[in-house]
Coordinates of C-alpha atoms in Angstrom, one line a residue:
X1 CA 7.1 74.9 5.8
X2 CA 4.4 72.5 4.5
X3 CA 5.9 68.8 4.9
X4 CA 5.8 66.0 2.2
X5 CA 2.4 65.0 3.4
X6 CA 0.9 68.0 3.2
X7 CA 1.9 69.2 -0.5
X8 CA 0.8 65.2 -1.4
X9 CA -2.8 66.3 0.4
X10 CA -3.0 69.4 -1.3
X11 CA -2.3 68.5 -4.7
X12 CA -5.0 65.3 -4.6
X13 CA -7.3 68.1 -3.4
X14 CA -7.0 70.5 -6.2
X15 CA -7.2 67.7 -8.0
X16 CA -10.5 66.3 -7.1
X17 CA -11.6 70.2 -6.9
X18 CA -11.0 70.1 -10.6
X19 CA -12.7 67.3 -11.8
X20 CA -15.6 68.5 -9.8
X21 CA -15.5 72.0 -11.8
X22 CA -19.2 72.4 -13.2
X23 CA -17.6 72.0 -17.4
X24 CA -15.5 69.2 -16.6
X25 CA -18.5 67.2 -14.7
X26 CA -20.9 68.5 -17.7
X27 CA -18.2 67.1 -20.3
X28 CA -17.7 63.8 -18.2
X29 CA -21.6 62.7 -18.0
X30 CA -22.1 63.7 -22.1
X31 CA -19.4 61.6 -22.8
X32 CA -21.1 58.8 -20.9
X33 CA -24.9 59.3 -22.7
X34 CA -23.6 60.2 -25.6
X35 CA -23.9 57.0 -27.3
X36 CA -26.9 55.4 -26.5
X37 CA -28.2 58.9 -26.8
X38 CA -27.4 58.7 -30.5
X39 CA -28.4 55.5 -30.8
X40 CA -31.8 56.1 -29.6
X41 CA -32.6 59.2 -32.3
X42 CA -30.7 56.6 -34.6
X43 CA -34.1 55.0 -34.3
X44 CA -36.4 57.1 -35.3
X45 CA -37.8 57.5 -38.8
X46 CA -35.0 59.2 -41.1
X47 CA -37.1 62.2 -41.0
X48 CA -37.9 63.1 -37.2
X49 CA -34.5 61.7 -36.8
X50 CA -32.8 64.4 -38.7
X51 CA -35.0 67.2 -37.1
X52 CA -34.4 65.6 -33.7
X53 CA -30.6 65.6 -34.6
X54 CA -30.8 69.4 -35.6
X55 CA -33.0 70.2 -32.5
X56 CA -29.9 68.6 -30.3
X57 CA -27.3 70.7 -32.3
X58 CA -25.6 67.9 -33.9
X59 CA -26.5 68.7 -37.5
X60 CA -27.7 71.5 -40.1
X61 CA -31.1 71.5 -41.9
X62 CA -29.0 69.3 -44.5
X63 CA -28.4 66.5 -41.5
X64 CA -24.5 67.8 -42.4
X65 CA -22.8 67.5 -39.0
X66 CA -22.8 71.2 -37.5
X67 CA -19.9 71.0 -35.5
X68 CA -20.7 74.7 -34.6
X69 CA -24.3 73.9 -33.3
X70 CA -25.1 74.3 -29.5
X71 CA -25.8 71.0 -28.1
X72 CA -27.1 72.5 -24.9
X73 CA -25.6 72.1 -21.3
X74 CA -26.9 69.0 -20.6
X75 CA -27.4 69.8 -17.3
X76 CA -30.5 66.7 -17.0
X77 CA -28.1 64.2 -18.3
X78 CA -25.3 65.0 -15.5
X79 CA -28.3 65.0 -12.8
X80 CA -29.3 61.8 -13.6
X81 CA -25.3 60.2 -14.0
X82 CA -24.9 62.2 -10.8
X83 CA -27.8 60.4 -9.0
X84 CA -26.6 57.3 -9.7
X85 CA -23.6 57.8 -8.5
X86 CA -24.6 59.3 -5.4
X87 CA -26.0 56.3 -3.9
X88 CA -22.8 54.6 -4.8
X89 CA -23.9 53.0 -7.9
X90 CA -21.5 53.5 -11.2
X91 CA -22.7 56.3 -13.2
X92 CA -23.4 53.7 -16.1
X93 CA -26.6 52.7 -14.9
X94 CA -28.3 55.8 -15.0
X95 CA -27.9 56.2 -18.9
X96 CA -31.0 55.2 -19.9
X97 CA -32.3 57.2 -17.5
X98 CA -29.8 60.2 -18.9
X99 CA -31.3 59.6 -22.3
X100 CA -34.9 59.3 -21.6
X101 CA -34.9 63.3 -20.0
X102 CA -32.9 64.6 -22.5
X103 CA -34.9 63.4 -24.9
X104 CA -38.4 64.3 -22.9
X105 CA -36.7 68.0 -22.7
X106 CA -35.7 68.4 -26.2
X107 CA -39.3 67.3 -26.8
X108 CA -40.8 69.9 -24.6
X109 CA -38.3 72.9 -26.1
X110 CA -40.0 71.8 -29.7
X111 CA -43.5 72.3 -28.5
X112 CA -42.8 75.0 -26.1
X113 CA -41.4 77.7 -28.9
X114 CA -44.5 76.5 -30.7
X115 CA -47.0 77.5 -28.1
X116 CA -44.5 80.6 -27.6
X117 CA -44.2 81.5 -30.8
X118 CA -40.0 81.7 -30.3
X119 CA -38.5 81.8 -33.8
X120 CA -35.2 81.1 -32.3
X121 CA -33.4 78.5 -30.0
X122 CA -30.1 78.3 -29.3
X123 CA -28.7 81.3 -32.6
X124 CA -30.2 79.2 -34.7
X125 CA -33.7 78.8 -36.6
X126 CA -36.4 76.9 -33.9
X127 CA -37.2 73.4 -35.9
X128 CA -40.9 74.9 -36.4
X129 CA -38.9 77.8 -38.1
X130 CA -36.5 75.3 -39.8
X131 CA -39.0 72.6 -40.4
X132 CA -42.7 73.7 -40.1
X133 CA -45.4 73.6 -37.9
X134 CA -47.0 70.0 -38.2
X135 CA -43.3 68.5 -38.8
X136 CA -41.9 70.0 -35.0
X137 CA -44.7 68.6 -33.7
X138 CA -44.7 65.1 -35.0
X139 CA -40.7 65.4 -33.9
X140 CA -41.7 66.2 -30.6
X141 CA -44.4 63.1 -30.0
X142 CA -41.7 61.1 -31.7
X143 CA -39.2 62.1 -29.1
X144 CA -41.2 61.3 -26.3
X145 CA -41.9 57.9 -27.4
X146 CA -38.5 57.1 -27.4
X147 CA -37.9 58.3 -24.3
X148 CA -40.4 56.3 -22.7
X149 CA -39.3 53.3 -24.8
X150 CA -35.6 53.5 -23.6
X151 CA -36.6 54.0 -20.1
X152 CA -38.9 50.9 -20.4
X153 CA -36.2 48.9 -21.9
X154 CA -33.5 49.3 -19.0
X155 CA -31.4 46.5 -18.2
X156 CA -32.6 45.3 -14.8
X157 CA -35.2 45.5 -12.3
X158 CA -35.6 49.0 -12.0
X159 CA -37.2 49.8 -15.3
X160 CA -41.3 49.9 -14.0
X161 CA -40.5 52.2 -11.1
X162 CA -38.4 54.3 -13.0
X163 CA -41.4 54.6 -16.1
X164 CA -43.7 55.5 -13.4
X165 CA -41.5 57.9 -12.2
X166 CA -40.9 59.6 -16.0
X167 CA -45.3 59.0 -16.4
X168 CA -45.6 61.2 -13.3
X169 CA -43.2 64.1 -14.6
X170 CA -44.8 64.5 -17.9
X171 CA -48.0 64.7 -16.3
X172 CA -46.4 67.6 -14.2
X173 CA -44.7 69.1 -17.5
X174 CA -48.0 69.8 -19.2
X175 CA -50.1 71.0 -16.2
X176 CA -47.5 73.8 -15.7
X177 CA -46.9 74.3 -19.4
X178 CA -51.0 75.0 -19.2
X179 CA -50.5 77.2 -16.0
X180 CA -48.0 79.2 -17.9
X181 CA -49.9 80.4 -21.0
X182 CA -52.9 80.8 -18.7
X183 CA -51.0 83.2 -17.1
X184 CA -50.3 85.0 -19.9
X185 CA -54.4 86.1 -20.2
X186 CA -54.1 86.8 -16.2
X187 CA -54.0 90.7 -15.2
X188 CA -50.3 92.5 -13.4
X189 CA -51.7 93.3 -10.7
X190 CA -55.1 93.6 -9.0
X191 CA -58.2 90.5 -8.7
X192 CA -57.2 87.7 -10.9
X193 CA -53.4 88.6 -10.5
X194 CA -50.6 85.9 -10.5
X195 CA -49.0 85.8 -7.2
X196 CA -46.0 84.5 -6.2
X197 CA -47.9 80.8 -4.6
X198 CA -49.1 80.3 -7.9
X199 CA -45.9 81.2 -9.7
X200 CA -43.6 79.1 -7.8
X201 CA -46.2 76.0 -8.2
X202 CA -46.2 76.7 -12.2
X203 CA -41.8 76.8 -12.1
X204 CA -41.7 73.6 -9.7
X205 CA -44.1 71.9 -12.8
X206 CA -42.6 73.0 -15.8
X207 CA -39.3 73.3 -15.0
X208 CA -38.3 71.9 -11.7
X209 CA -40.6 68.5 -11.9
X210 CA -38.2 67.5 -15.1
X211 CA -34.9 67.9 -13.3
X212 CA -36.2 66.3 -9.7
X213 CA -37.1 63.2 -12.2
X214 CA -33.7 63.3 -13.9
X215 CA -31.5 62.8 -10.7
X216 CA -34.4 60.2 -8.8
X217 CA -34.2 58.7 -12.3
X218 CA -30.7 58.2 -11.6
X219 CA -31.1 56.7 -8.1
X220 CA -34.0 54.7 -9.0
X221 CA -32.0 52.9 -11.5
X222 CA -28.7 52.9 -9.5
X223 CA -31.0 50.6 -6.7
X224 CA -31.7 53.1 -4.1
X225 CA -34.3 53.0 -1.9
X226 CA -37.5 54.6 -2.6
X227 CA -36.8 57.3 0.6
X228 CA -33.6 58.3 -0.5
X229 CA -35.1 58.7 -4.6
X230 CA -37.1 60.9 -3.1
X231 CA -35.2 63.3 -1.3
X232 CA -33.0 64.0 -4.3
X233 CA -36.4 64.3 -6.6
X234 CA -37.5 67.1 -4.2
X235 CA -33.6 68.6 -4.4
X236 CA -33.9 68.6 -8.1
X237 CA -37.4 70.1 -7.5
X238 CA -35.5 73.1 -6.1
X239 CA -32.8 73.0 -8.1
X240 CA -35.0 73.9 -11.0
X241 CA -37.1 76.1 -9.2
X242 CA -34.0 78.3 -8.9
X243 CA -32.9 77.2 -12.5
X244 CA -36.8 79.0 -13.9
X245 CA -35.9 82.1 -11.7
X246 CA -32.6 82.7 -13.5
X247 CA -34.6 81.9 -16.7
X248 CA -36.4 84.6 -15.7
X249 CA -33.6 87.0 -14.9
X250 CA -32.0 86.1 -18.6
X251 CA -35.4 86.6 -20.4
X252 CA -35.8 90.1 -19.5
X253 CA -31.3 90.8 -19.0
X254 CA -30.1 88.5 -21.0
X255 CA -27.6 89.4 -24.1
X256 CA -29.0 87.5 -26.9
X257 CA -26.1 86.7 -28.6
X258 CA -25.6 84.3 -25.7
X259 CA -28.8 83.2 -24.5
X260 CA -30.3 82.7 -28.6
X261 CA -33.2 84.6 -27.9
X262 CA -34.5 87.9 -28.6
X263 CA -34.0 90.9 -25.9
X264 CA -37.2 91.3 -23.7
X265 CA -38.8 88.4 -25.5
X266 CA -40.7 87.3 -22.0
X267 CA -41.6 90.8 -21.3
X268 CA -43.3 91.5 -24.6
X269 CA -45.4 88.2 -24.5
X270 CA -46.8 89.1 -21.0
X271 CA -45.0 86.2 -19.4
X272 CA -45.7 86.3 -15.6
X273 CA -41.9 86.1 -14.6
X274 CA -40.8 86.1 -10.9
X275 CA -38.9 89.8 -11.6
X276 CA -42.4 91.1 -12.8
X277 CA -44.3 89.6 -10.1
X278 CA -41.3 91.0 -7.5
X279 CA -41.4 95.0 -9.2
X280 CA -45.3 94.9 -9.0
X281 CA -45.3 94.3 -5.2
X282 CA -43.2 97.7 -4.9
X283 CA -44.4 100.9 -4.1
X284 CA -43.7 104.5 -5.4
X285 CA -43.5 106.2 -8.5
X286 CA -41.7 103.4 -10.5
X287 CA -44.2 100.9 -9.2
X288 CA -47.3 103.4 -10.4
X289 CA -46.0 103.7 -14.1
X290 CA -44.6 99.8 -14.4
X291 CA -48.5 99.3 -13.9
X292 CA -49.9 101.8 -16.3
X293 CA -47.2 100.4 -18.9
X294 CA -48.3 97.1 -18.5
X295 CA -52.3 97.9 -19.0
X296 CA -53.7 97.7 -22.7
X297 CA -53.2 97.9 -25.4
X298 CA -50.7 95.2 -25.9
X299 CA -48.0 93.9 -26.8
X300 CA -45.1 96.3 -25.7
X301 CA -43.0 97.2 -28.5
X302 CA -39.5 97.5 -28.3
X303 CA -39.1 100.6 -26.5
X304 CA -41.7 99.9 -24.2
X305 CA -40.5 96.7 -23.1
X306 CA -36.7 98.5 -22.6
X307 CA -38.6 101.0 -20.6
X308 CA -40.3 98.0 -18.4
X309 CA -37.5 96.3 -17.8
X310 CA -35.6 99.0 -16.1
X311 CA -38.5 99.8 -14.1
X312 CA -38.1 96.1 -13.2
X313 CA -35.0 97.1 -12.0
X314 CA -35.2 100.4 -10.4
X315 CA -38.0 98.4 -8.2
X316 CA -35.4 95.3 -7.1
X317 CA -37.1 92.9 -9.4
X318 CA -34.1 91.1 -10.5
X319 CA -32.4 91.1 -6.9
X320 CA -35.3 89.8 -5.6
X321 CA -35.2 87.0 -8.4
X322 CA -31.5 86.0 -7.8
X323 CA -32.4 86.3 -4.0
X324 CA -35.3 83.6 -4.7
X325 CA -32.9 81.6 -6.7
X326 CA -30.6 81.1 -3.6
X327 CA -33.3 80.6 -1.7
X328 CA -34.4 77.4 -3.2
X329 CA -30.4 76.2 -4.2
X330 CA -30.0 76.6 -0.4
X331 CA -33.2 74.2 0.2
X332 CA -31.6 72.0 -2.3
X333 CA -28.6 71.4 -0.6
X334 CA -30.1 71.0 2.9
X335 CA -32.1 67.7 1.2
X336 CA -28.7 66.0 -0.2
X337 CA -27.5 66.7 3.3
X338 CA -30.1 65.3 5.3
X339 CA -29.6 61.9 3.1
X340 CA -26.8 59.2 3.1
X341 CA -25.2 60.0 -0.6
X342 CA -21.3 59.4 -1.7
X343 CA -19.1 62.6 -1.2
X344 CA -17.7 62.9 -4.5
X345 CA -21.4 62.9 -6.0
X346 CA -22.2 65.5 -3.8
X347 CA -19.6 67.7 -4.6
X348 CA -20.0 68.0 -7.9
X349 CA -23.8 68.3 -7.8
X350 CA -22.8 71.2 -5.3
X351 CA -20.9 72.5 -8.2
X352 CA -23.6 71.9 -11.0
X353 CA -26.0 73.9 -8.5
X354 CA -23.2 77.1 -8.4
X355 CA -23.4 76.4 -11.9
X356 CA -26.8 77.3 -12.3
X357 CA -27.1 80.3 -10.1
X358 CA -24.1 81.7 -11.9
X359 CA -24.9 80.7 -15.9
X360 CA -25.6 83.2 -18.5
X361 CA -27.9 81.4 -20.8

């Protein structure tokens, strides 16, 4: 029979294992940004202000509140929050920081379905759909100012390292935004082929530099020193690493009334996707005719692409991809161990880093 002691121990550990549940921590750090966040695209003109506003999923193409629109999981925000308050700093600190990549990745989603040519984000019109062309893009530069002008602004004196830090990402942002439509003119398979190297260097750019910022955002500003800012930037690094991979997974498998986006939308641009790159390095039948389906003439239509994907499969490309996913969560994990961080942060960046290996859009 458990004593008095024990059911007290138990109950305050179910309890901490609850707040630490990936929603709950999600919810908790939102709730915390969410002000100056608002107060920030409060600033802008009236006019990049209300695409900014629809971008984020708080309004309509009216600027009429849309309690209905995705506001995105706001997974940047929490990792930034989070960082702060591993190095035992309160949580508070790392809002500008929370703001300025949220605002830097909203920027990046407006330009990125414009190079892509994605129609839709989130169910719901893109903002060059919504909006135009010229007007996305101007919303975009607009959000990136503010980000830096937030960041710069931080109470304290953290703010210069913490701009230098943001500088350095963006620089990272565009060369693998310019890696990824390269590869998009690169062959499947053969000279000039993508391989995996050059893939994972292109994901740890464009995807994982961003969220490595967000949670060394949150350290730098929480007064950590520059070693330990550094260790979580390179767990972030792999965090998002494996966060592109399931990207991947969900552009080819993903149901689009979840992820917002149409089915085989990667496959049919010729997006060099860690599944692809994983199916072409198989052998065999399936591998033979994955690589005459991909050849000219392009695009693949709808059939085609239904066709590849299961090939895709047949060949292990998405086990591979959720093995390479692990991988780099794994490596994440080993780096917040190896540093001196607060146990309740860690736990529920663990948790955020479950999150992500197990999310569906």
């Amino acid at each position: 029979m458990r004593s008095q002691g024990d059911a007290v121990a138990a109950t305050a550990r179910s309890s901490r294992e609850h707040d630490a549940a990936p929603a709950r921590v999600l919810d908790r750090c939102r709730a915390l940004v969410r002000p100056a966040l608002v107060e920030a695209v409060s600033s802008l003109h009236p006019w990049t202000g209300e695409m900014a506003a629809y971008a984020l999923g708080w309004s309509d193409t009216t600027g009429t509140p849309d309690s209905g629109g995705s506001q995105g999981k706001g997974v940047r925000q929490a990792l930034a929050v989070l960082g702060a308050e591993a190095v035992g700093a309160d949580g508070a600190k790392a809002v500008p920081g929370a703001v300025a990549v949220e605002l830097v990745h909203t920027f990046s989603l407006l330009h990125d379905d414009i190079m892509d040519g994605d129609a839709l984000r989130r169910q719901r019109p893109a903002v060059w759909k919504a909006y135009g062309t010229g007007p996305a893009v101007l919303t975009g530069d607009a959000l990136l100012g503010q980000a830096v002008t937030t960041l710069a602004e931080a109470p304290g004196r953290h703010a210069a390292a913490a701009v230098r830090c943001l500088c350095r990402t963006l620089n990272a942002l565009v060369s693998g935004q310019a890696q990824d439509l390269r590869f998009e003119h690169r062959p499947w398979y053969g000279p000039g082929a993508v391989g995996p190297e050059q893939y994972r260097s292109m994901a740890e750019h464009k995807t994982g530099a961003l969220l490595g910022c967000a949670i060394a955002l949150g350290a730098i500003l929480g007064g950590a020193p520059d070693r330990t800012a550094t260790t979580l930037e390179r767990a972030g690094r792999h965090l998002g690493l494996a966060f592109q991979a399931v990207d991947d997974i969900l552009g080819i498998w993903g149901d689009p009334a979840v992820t917002g986006k149409p089915v085989h939308a990667d496959l049919r641009r010729g997006k060099k996707t860690y599944p692809m790159l994983a199916a072409l390095a198989g052998k065999g039948r399936a591998a033979h005719e994955l690589a005459a389906l991909l050849g000219p003439p392009r695009p693949l239509d709808y059939e085609a692409a239904a066709h590849a994907a299961a090939l895709v499969e047949e060949l292990g490309g998405r086990t591979a991809t959720r093995d390479e996913a692990r991988r780099h969560l794994d490596t994440a994990r080993r780096e917040l161990r190896d540093a001196s961080l607060t146990h309740a942060a860690v736990q529920q960046l663990d948790r955020l880093f479950t999150y992500v290996l197990d999310r569906t859009s």
